[in-house]
Each structure stands twice: as C-alpha cells, then as structure tokens.
PDB file of C-alpha atoms in Angstrom:
ATOM      1  CA  ASP A   8       0.000   0.000   0.000  1.00 85.00           C
ATOM      2  CA  GLY A   9       3.029   2.284  -0.292  1.00 88.00           C
ATOM      3  CA  GLY A  10       3.663   2.439   3.455  1.00 93.00           C
ATOM      4  CA  PHE A  11       7.083   1.879   4.991  1.00 94.00           C
ATOM      5  CA  VAL A  12       8.583   1.411   8.459  1.00 95.00           C
ATOM      6  CA  LEU A  13      12.241   1.733   9.458  1.00 95.00           C
ATOM      7  CA  ARG A  14      12.782   0.101  12.838  1.00 94.00           C
ATOM      8  CA  ASN A  15      15.610   0.202  15.387  1.00 93.00           C
ATOM      9  CA  VAL A  16      17.153   3.435  14.126  1.00 95.00           C
ATOM     10  CA  ARG A  17      19.826   4.527  16.586  1.00 95.00           C
ATOM     11  CA  TYR A  18      19.970   8.183  17.578  1.00 96.00           C
ATOM     12  CA  ASP A  19      21.659  10.367  20.164  1.00 94.00           C
ATOM     13  CA  GLU A  20      19.527  11.272  23.126  1.00 88.00           C
ATOM     14  CA  ASN A  21      20.108  14.957  22.363  1.00 91.00           C
ATOM     15  CA  GLY A  22      18.977  14.462  18.771  1.00 95.00           C
ATOM     16  CA  THR A  23      20.290  13.052  15.509  1.00 97.00           C
ATOM     17  CA  GLU A  24      19.312  14.332  12.067  1.00 97.00           C
ATOM     18  CA  PHE A  25      18.580  11.861   9.299  1.00 97.00           C
ATOM     19  CA  ARG A  26      17.999  12.331   5.580  1.00 97.00           C
ATOM     20  CA  LEU A  27      15.491  10.036   3.905  1.00 97.00           C
ATOM     21  CA  ARG A  28      15.612   9.542   0.148  1.00 96.00           C
ATOM     22  CA  PRO A  29      13.371   7.138  -1.833  1.00 95.00           C
ATOM     23  CA  ALA A  30      14.681   5.396  -4.952  1.00 94.00           C
ATOM     24  CA  LEU A  31      13.089   3.116  -7.534  1.00 90.00           C
ATOM     25  CA  GLY A  32      14.815   2.860 -10.886  1.00 85.00           C
ATOM     26  CA  SER A  33      14.530   6.153 -12.777  1.00 79.00           C
ATOM     27  CA  ARG A  34      11.445   7.340 -10.904  1.00 84.00           C
ATOM     28  CA  GLN A  35      11.407  10.819  -9.426  1.00 87.00           C
ATOM     29  CA  PHE A  36       9.959  11.792  -6.065  1.00 91.00           C
ATOM     30  CA  SER A  37       8.919  15.019  -4.381  1.00 93.00           C
ATOM     31  CA  PRO A  38      10.569  16.041  -2.224  1.00 95.00           C
ATOM     32  CA  PRO A  39      13.688  14.144  -3.314  1.00 95.00           C
ATOM     33  CA  VAL A  40      14.989  14.217   0.287  1.00 97.00           C
ATOM     34  CA  GLN A  41      13.304  14.772   3.645  1.00 96.00           C
ATOM     35  CA  ARG A  42      15.156  15.642   6.835  1.00 96.00           C
ATOM     36  CA  ILE A  43      13.948  14.388  10.208  1.00 96.00           C
ATOM     37  CA  THR A  44      15.375  14.568  13.706  1.00 96.00           C
ATOM     38  CA  LEU A  45      14.940  11.865  16.323  1.00 96.00           C
ATOM     39  CA  ASN A  46      15.669  12.522  20.002  1.00 95.00           C
ATOM     40  CA  ARG A  47      14.623  11.377  23.441  1.00 93.00           C
ATOM     41  CA  ASP A  48      11.436  13.448  23.381  1.00 93.00           C
ATOM     42  CA  HIS A  49      10.653  12.675  19.729  1.00 94.00           C
ATOM     43  CA  PRO A  50      11.610   9.051  19.058  1.00 94.00           C
ATOM     44  CA  VAL A  51       9.019   8.423  16.305  1.00 95.00           C
ATOM     45  CA  GLU A  52       8.323  10.264  13.006  1.00 95.00           C
ATOM     46  CA  ASN A  53       5.021   9.390  11.362  1.00 92.00           C
ATOM     47  CA  GLN A  54       4.637  12.184   8.799  1.00 88.00           C
ATOM     48  CA  VAL A  55       7.182  11.258   6.149  1.00 95.00           C
ATOM     49  CA  VAL A  56       5.415  11.346   2.776  1.00 95.00           C
ATOM     50  CA  PHE A  57       6.943  11.213  -0.697  1.00 94.00           C
ATOM     51  CA  SER A  58       5.003  11.763  -3.930  1.00 90.00           C
ATOM     52  CA  ASP A  59       5.957   9.937  -7.109  1.00 87.00           C
ATOM     53  CA  VAL A  60       6.239  12.683  -9.721  1.00 86.00           C
ATOM     54  CA  SER A  61       7.987  10.650 -12.399  1.00 87.00           C
ATOM     55  CA  SER A  62       7.227  11.921 -15.885  1.00 91.00           C
ATOM     56  CA  HIS A  63       8.271  11.278 -19.474  1.00 93.00           C
ATOM     57  CA  THR A  64       7.943  13.109 -22.763  1.00 95.00           C
ATOM     58  CA  VAL A  65       5.432  11.863 -25.331  1.00 97.00           C
ATOM     59  CA  SER A  66       6.069  13.396 -28.732  1.00 97.00           C
ATOM     60  CA  GLY A  67       4.917  12.878 -32.284  1.00 97.00           C
ATOM     61  CA  ALA A  68       3.235  14.538 -35.217  1.00 97.00           C
ATOM     62  CA  VAL A  69      -0.071  15.076 -36.977  1.00 98.00           C
ATOM     63  CA  ARG A  70      -0.068  14.286 -40.690  1.00 97.00           C
ATOM     64  CA  PHE A  71      -2.572  14.042 -43.516  1.00 97.00           C
ATOM     65  CA  ALA A  72      -3.002  10.368 -44.411  1.00 96.00           C
ATOM     66  CA  GLY A  73      -1.323   9.280 -47.632  1.00 93.00           C
ATOM     67  CA  THR A  74       0.844  12.412 -47.831  1.00 95.00           C
ATOM     68  CA  ASN A  75       3.960  13.946 -46.354  1.00 94.00           C
ATOM     69  CA  CYS A  76       1.949  16.994 -45.284  1.00 97.00           C
ATOM     70  CA  PHE A  77       1.894  17.833 -41.593  1.00 98.00           C
ATOM     71  CA  GLU A  78      -1.019  19.623 -39.953  1.00 98.00           C
ATOM     72  CA  PRO A  79      -0.627  22.545 -37.521  1.00 97.00           C
ATOM     73  CA  ASP A  80      -3.010  23.772 -34.810  1.00 97.00           C
ATOM     74  CA  VAL A  81      -4.430  20.349 -33.918  1.00 98.00           C
ATOM     75  CA  ALA A  82      -5.420  19.899 -30.270  1.00 98.00           C
ATOM     76  CA  ILE A  83      -3.912  16.804 -28.624  1.00 98.00           C
ATOM     77  CA  TRP A  84      -6.211  15.633 -25.856  1.00 98.00           C
ATOM     78  CA  VAL A  85      -4.757  13.705 -22.933  1.00 98.00           C
ATOM     79  CA  ASP A  86      -7.421  11.860 -20.981  1.00 97.00           C
ATOM     80  CA  ASN A  87     -10.103  14.573 -20.639  1.00 90.00           C
ATOM     81  CA  ALA A  88      -8.141  17.767 -21.266  1.00 96.00           C
ATOM     82  CA  VAL A  89      -6.102  19.417 -24.007  1.00 97.00           C
ATOM     83  CA  GLY A  90      -2.446  18.674 -23.330  1.00 96.00           C
ATOM     84  CA  ALA A  91      -0.776  20.266 -26.356  1.00 97.00           C
ATOM     85  CA  THR A  92      -1.311  21.699 -29.827  1.00 98.00           C
ATOM     86  CA  SER A  93       0.659  20.746 -32.909  1.00 98.00           C
ATOM     87  CA  ASP A  94       3.042  23.461 -34.063  1.00 98.00           C
ATOM     88  CA  ARG A  95       3.395  24.867 -37.576  1.00 95.00           C
ATOM     89  CA  ASN A  96       5.371  21.760 -38.548  1.00 96.00           C
ATOM     90  CA  GLY A  97       2.700  19.437 -37.177  1.00 97.00           C
ATOM     91  CA  LYS A  98       4.867  18.377 -34.224  1.00 98.00           C
ATOM     92  CA  PHE A  99       3.761  18.091 -30.598  1.00 98.00           C
ATOM     93  CA  SER A 100       5.372  17.223 -27.278  1.00 97.00           C
ATOM     94  CA  ILE A 101       3.742  16.547 -23.906  1.00 97.00           C
ATOM     95  CA  VAL A 102       5.247  15.735 -20.516  1.00 95.00           C
ATOM     96  CA  LEU A 103       3.121  13.078 -18.793  1.00 94.00           C
ATOM     97  CA  THR A 104       3.309  11.364 -15.450  1.00 90.00           C
ATOM     98  CA  GLU A 105       3.990   7.649 -15.429  1.00 88.00           C
ATOM     99  CA  GLY A 106       1.019   5.390 -15.988  1.00 90.00           C
ATOM    100  CA  PRO A 107      -1.689   4.848 -18.621  1.00 95.00           C
ATOM    101  CA  HIS A 108      -2.931   7.851 -20.593  1.00 97.00           C
ATOM    102  CA  THR A 109      -5.377   8.078 -23.494  1.00 97.00           C
ATOM    103  CA  LEU A 110      -4.448  10.458 -26.305  1.00 97.00           C
ATOM    104  CA  ARG A 111      -6.430  11.652 -29.304  1.00 97.00           C
ATOM    105  CA  ALA A 112      -6.317  14.456 -31.858  1.00 98.00           C
ATOM    106  CA  GLN A 113      -9.132  16.878 -32.557  1.00 98.00           C
ATOM    107  CA  ARG A 114      -9.656  19.777 -34.948  1.00 97.00           C
ATOM    108  CA  ARG A 115     -13.011  20.876 -36.330  1.00 95.00           C
ATOM    109  CA  ASP A 116     -14.924  17.845 -37.622  1.00 95.00           C
ATOM    110  CA  HIS A 117     -11.886  16.095 -39.101  1.00 97.00           C
ATOM    111  CA  THR A 118     -11.412  12.339 -38.759  1.00 96.00           C
ATOM    112  CA  TYR A 119      -8.185  11.106 -37.180  1.00 97.00           C
ATOM    113  CA  ARG A 120      -6.628   7.699 -36.683  1.00 96.00           C
ATOM    114  CA  ALA A 121      -3.741   6.927 -34.354  1.00 96.00           C
ATOM    115  CA  ALA A 122      -0.555   5.292 -35.621  1.00 94.00           C
ATOM    116  CA  PHE A 123       1.796   3.878 -33.000  1.00 91.00           C
ATOM    117  CA  HIS A 124       4.965   1.836 -33.526  1.00 82.00           C
ATOM    118  CA  GLY A 125       4.339   2.058 -37.272  1.00 75.00           C
ATOM    119  CA  ASP A 126       0.889   0.469 -37.099  1.00 80.00           C
ATOM    120  CA  THR A 127      -2.267   2.388 -37.995  1.00 81.00           C
ATOM    121  CA  LEU A 128      -4.918   1.638 -35.426  1.00 79.00           C
ATOM    122  CA  GLY A 129      -8.606   1.401 -36.191  1.00 85.00           C
ATOM    123  CA  ALA A 130      -9.489   4.010 -33.587  1.00 92.00           C
ATOM    124  CA  ASP A 131      -9.202   7.750 -33.142  1.00 93.00           C
ATOM    125  CA  SER A 132      -7.397   7.384 -29.799  1.00 95.00           C
ATOM    126  CA  VAL A 133      -4.622   5.328 -28.267  1.00 95.00           C
ATOM    127  CA  THR A 134      -3.929   4.375 -24.650  1.00 95.00           C
ATOM    128  CA  ILE A 135      -0.245   4.249 -23.733  1.00 95.00           C
ATOM    129  CA  ASP A 136       1.230   3.045 -20.464  1.00 94.00           C
ATOM    130  CA  VAL A 137       3.916   5.703 -20.152  1.00 93.00           C
ATOM    131  CA  ARG A 138       7.025   4.163 -18.573  1.00 88.00           C
ATOM    132  CA  ALA A 139       9.671   5.803 -20.750  1.00 89.00           C
ATOM    133  CA  GLU A 140       9.970   8.428 -23.442  1.00 92.00           C
ATOM    134  CA  VAL A 141       7.606   7.956 -26.395  1.00 95.00           C
ATOM    135  CA  ARG A 142       8.660   9.457 -29.725  1.00 91.00           C
ATOM    136  CA  ASP A 143       6.767   7.780 -32.552  1.00 90.00           C
ATOM    137  CA  LEU A 144       3.115   8.650 -31.954  1.00 96.00           C
ATOM    138  CA  VAL A 145       1.385   9.856 -35.129  1.00 96.00           C
ATOM    139  CA  PHE A 146      -2.165  10.986 -35.739  1.00 97.00           C
ATOM    140  CA  LEU A 147      -3.365  10.686 -39.338  1.00 97.00           C
ATOM    141  CA  ASN A 148      -5.992  13.070 -40.638  1.00 97.00           C
ATOM    142  CA  ARG A 149      -8.106  10.983 -43.003  1.00 97.00           C
ATOM    143  CA  THR A 150     -10.456  13.797 -43.951  1.00 97.00           C
ATOM    144  CA  ALA A 151     -10.703  14.609 -47.668  1.00 97.00           C
ATOM    145  CA  HIS A 152     -12.981  16.855 -49.702  1.00 97.00           C
ATOM    146  CA  VAL A 153     -14.053  16.552 -53.330  1.00 97.00           C
ATOM    147  CA  VAL A 154     -12.938  19.202 -55.791  1.00 96.00           C
ATOM    148  CA  SER A 155     -14.671  18.924 -59.154  1.00 95.00           C
ATOM    149  CA  GLY A 156     -15.389  21.016 -62.185  1.00 93.00           C
ATOM    150  CA  ARG A 157     -15.206  21.323 -65.955  1.00 91.00           C
ATOM    151  CA  VAL A 158     -12.595  22.432 -68.463  1.00 91.00           C
ATOM    152  CA  GLY A 159     -13.065  23.659 -71.993  1.00 89.00           C
ATOM    153  CA  GLY A 160     -14.344  26.601 -73.953  1.00 87.00           C
ATOM    154  CA  GLY A 161     -17.620  28.420 -74.197  1.00 84.00           C
ATOM    155  CA  CYS A 162     -20.726  26.362 -74.870  1.00 84.00           C
ATOM    156  CA  GLU A 163     -18.802  23.349 -73.562  1.00 83.00           C
ATOM    157  CA  ARG A 164     -16.584  23.339 -76.648  1.00 88.00           C
ATOM    158  CA  TYR A 165     -13.582  21.036 -76.629  1.00 92.00           C
ATOM    159  CA  VAL A 166     -10.370  23.050 -76.696  1.00 93.00           C
ATOM    160  CA  GLY A 167      -7.828  20.252 -76.141  1.00 93.00           C
ATOM    161  CA  GLU A 168      -6.551  18.225 -73.228  1.00 93.00           C
ATOM    162  CA  VAL A 169      -6.450  20.498 -70.210  1.00 94.00           C
ATOM    163  CA  SER A 170      -4.407  19.511 -67.146  1.00 95.00           C
ATOM    164  CA  VAL A 171      -5.508  20.885 -63.789  1.00 96.00           C
ATOM    165  CA  ARG A 172      -2.806  21.225 -61.137  1.00 96.00           C
ATOM    166  CA  PHE A 173      -3.353  21.534 -57.399  1.00 97.00           C
ATOM    167  CA  ARG A 174      -0.340  22.606 -55.329  1.00 98.00           C
ATOM    168  CA  SER A 175      -0.674  23.036 -51.580  1.00 97.00           C
ATOM    169  CA  GLU A 176       0.325  26.392 -50.173  1.00 94.00           C
ATOM    170  CA  ASN A 177       3.204  24.810 -48.224  1.00 92.00           C
ATOM    171  CA  ASN A 178       4.378  22.814 -51.288  1.00 95.00           C
ATOM    172  CA  CYS A 179       4.040  19.435 -49.571  1.00 96.00           C
ATOM    173  CA  LEU A 180       1.445  18.175 -52.058  1.00 97.00           C
ATOM    174  CA  ASP A 181       1.520  18.715 -55.820  1.00 97.00           C
ATOM    175  CA  THR A 182      -0.809  16.738 -58.078  1.00 97.00           C
ATOM    176  CA  THR A 183      -2.059  17.127 -61.632  1.00 96.00           C
ATOM    177  CA  ILE A 184      -5.040  15.516 -63.345  1.00 95.00           C
ATOM    178  CA  VAL A 185      -6.438  15.731 -66.853  1.00 92.00           C
ATOM    179  CA  GLY A 186     -10.022  16.878 -67.253  1.00 85.00           C
ATOM    180  CA  ASN A 187     -11.865  16.209 -70.503  1.00 80.00           C
ATOM    181  CA  PRO A 188     -14.230  17.864 -70.033  1.00 87.00           C
ATOM    182  CA  GLU A 189     -14.804  17.118 -66.316  1.00 90.00           C
ATOM    183  CA  TYR A 190     -12.442  16.473 -63.437  1.00 93.00           C
ATOM    184  CA  ARG A 191     -12.877  15.215 -59.892  1.00 95.00           C
ATOM    185  CA  ILE A 192     -10.286  14.751 -57.143  1.00 96.00           C
ATOM    186  CA  ASN A 193     -10.197  14.141 -53.377  1.00 97.00           C
ATOM    187  CA  LEU A 194      -7.873  16.472 -51.487  1.00 97.00           C
ATOM    188  CA  PRO A 195      -6.955  16.873 -47.812  1.00 97.00           C
ATOM    189  CA  PRO A 196      -8.273  20.057 -46.180  1.00 97.00           C
ATOM    190  CA  MET A 197      -5.476  22.528 -46.927  1.00 96.00           C
ATOM    191  CA  ARG A 198      -5.022  25.720 -48.912  1.00 96.00           C
ATOM    192  CA  TYR A 199      -4.117  25.172 -52.581  1.00 97.00           C
ATOM    193  CA  PHE A 200      -3.038  27.035 -55.669  1.00 97.00           C
ATOM    194  CA  ALA A 201      -5.002  25.774 -58.672  1.00 96.00           C
ATOM    195  CA  SER A 202      -3.864  26.240 -62.266  1.00 95.00           C
ATOM    196  CA  ALA A 203      -4.647  24.806 -65.681  1.00 93.00           C
ATOM    197  CA  THR A 204      -2.598  24.282 -68.855  1.00 94.00           C
ATOM    198  CA  VAL A 205      -3.606  23.025 -72.261  1.00 94.00           C
ATOM    199  CA  ASP A 206      -1.674  20.528 -74.357  1.00 94.00           C
ATOM    200  CA  ARG A 207      -0.875  22.570 -77.449  1.00 93.00           C
ATOM    201  CA  GLY A 208      -0.803  19.532 -79.686  1.00 93.00           C
ATOM    202  CA  THR A 209      -4.421  18.666 -78.871  1.00 93.00           C
ATOM    203  CA  ILE A 210      -5.970  22.066 -79.657  1.00 94.00           C
ATOM    204  CA  PRO A 211      -8.438  21.624 -82.559  1.00 94.00           C
ATOM    205  CA  PRO A 212      -7.311  23.269 -85.841  1.00 94.00           C
ATOM    206  CA  SER A 213     -10.592  25.183 -85.985  1.00 92.00           C
ATOM    207  CA  LEU A 214      -9.575  27.259 -82.959  1.00 92.00           C
ATOM    208  CA  VAL A 215      -7.056  30.072 -82.745  1.00 92.00           C
ATOM    209  CA  ARG A 216      -4.258  28.281 -80.937  1.00 91.00           C
ATOM    210  CA  PRO A 217      -2.513  31.367 -79.435  1.00 92.00           C
ATOM    211  CA  ASP A 218      -5.804  32.521 -77.927  1.00 91.00           C
ATOM    212  CA  VAL A 219      -6.459  29.160 -76.271  1.00 91.00           C
ATOM    213  CA  ILE A 220      -2.912  28.988 -74.880  1.00 90.00           C
ATOM    214  CA  ALA A 221      -3.066  32.559 -73.620  1.00 90.00           C
ATOM    215  CA  PHE A 222      -6.394  31.949 -71.901  1.00 88.00           C
ATOM    216  CA  PHE A 223      -5.164  29.084 -69.774  1.00 86.00           C
TER     217      PHE A 223
END
C-alpha cells in the first residue's frame, strides 16, 4: 500500500538528524529528500510522505493520411483535457506522469486515426502506459474533400486536353489531373493554388491556338 517502516534506528539522546531519500529505478519523487530529527522526546516520526512525480515526454506529429503533409493547430487531448497543440510543422510534445494515458487528436470535424509503432490503429485514440519516453506517436488526418469542375471553352466546346494542377500552399502536395471535359479529385483540407494548362498539340485546328494557350 506504499507504506514503509524503518525500525531500530539509533539516535543520540540529544537528537540526531537523518535524511530520507526514496529510490526506484529512474522514478522521481517530491521532495527528493526529507530531513527528520529523532531525540529522546521525539523518538518516532510518522509524517514522512513522498510523492511519485515521475514523468516522461510523449512526442509525435499530426499528418494528412497518404501524404507527407503535416497539420498545424491540432489539439492533442490527454485523458479529458487538451495537453498540447501541434506546431506549424505538425509536431507536438507533452510531458506526462507515469502510468496509462489516453491520447487523441481533434480539430473541427476532421477524422483522425492513431498510428503507434508504425501500425495504424482502427481508432481515433490510443492508450499508452507511459514508462519511458515515447517518440513515434502519429495521428493521421483521413479527412478529404471533393474538388470537381469542368474544363473547356464556351458552350462546352472542346479546346484540347487540359491539365488541372493543385499545389498546396506549403508545397508538400503537388498533383495534376487531366479533365476532358470534367475532373474530380479528393484532397486533404489545406489551402491550394489551382492552375490549368492546355496541351498545345491537342488544340483543334478550328480554334485560334494562341488565344487558347493565352487563356489558360
């Protein structure tokens, strides 16, 4: 039950000071040392209490699933409270006391899955028995939104093969698709630059090629 008794401790009748220090592996205690004095009038000390304050760092990152894009400003919940927020590089670090803790990521209505020790779990949270430093915790944002549209000229006229490019604002994702005349793509929730180019060799002879190229 965590109690202890030290019997038959010899002391001088006028008083002897002792220093008590608990130790258990790499655990940390508060206070690290307590001083007591035993003498003829005070031969017993019953109020020696140490608190185990051992803690370790749990660190990791938040990333969009299927990409190398990291997500900032994601709240990392520990048990029932926010313990940290991912930085602009998607990284987070939390100091936790020893023992089991449940961690999850939350931002808006996005869907997250935990990945620990390289394995993607089928849940949005993970419970870790913290006994040492944890470095490889990853939360994957599996949210994606549909971007769709049409390419071509007025009155839905075919003007050639048009490629639509989506490049994320932080340059971590760059993808191009061909739309003839429609396109549809699933993208993670980030800010993008969108652009379109036409394949010059596919522009119909009936159109003014420089005008089509200049438009796109």
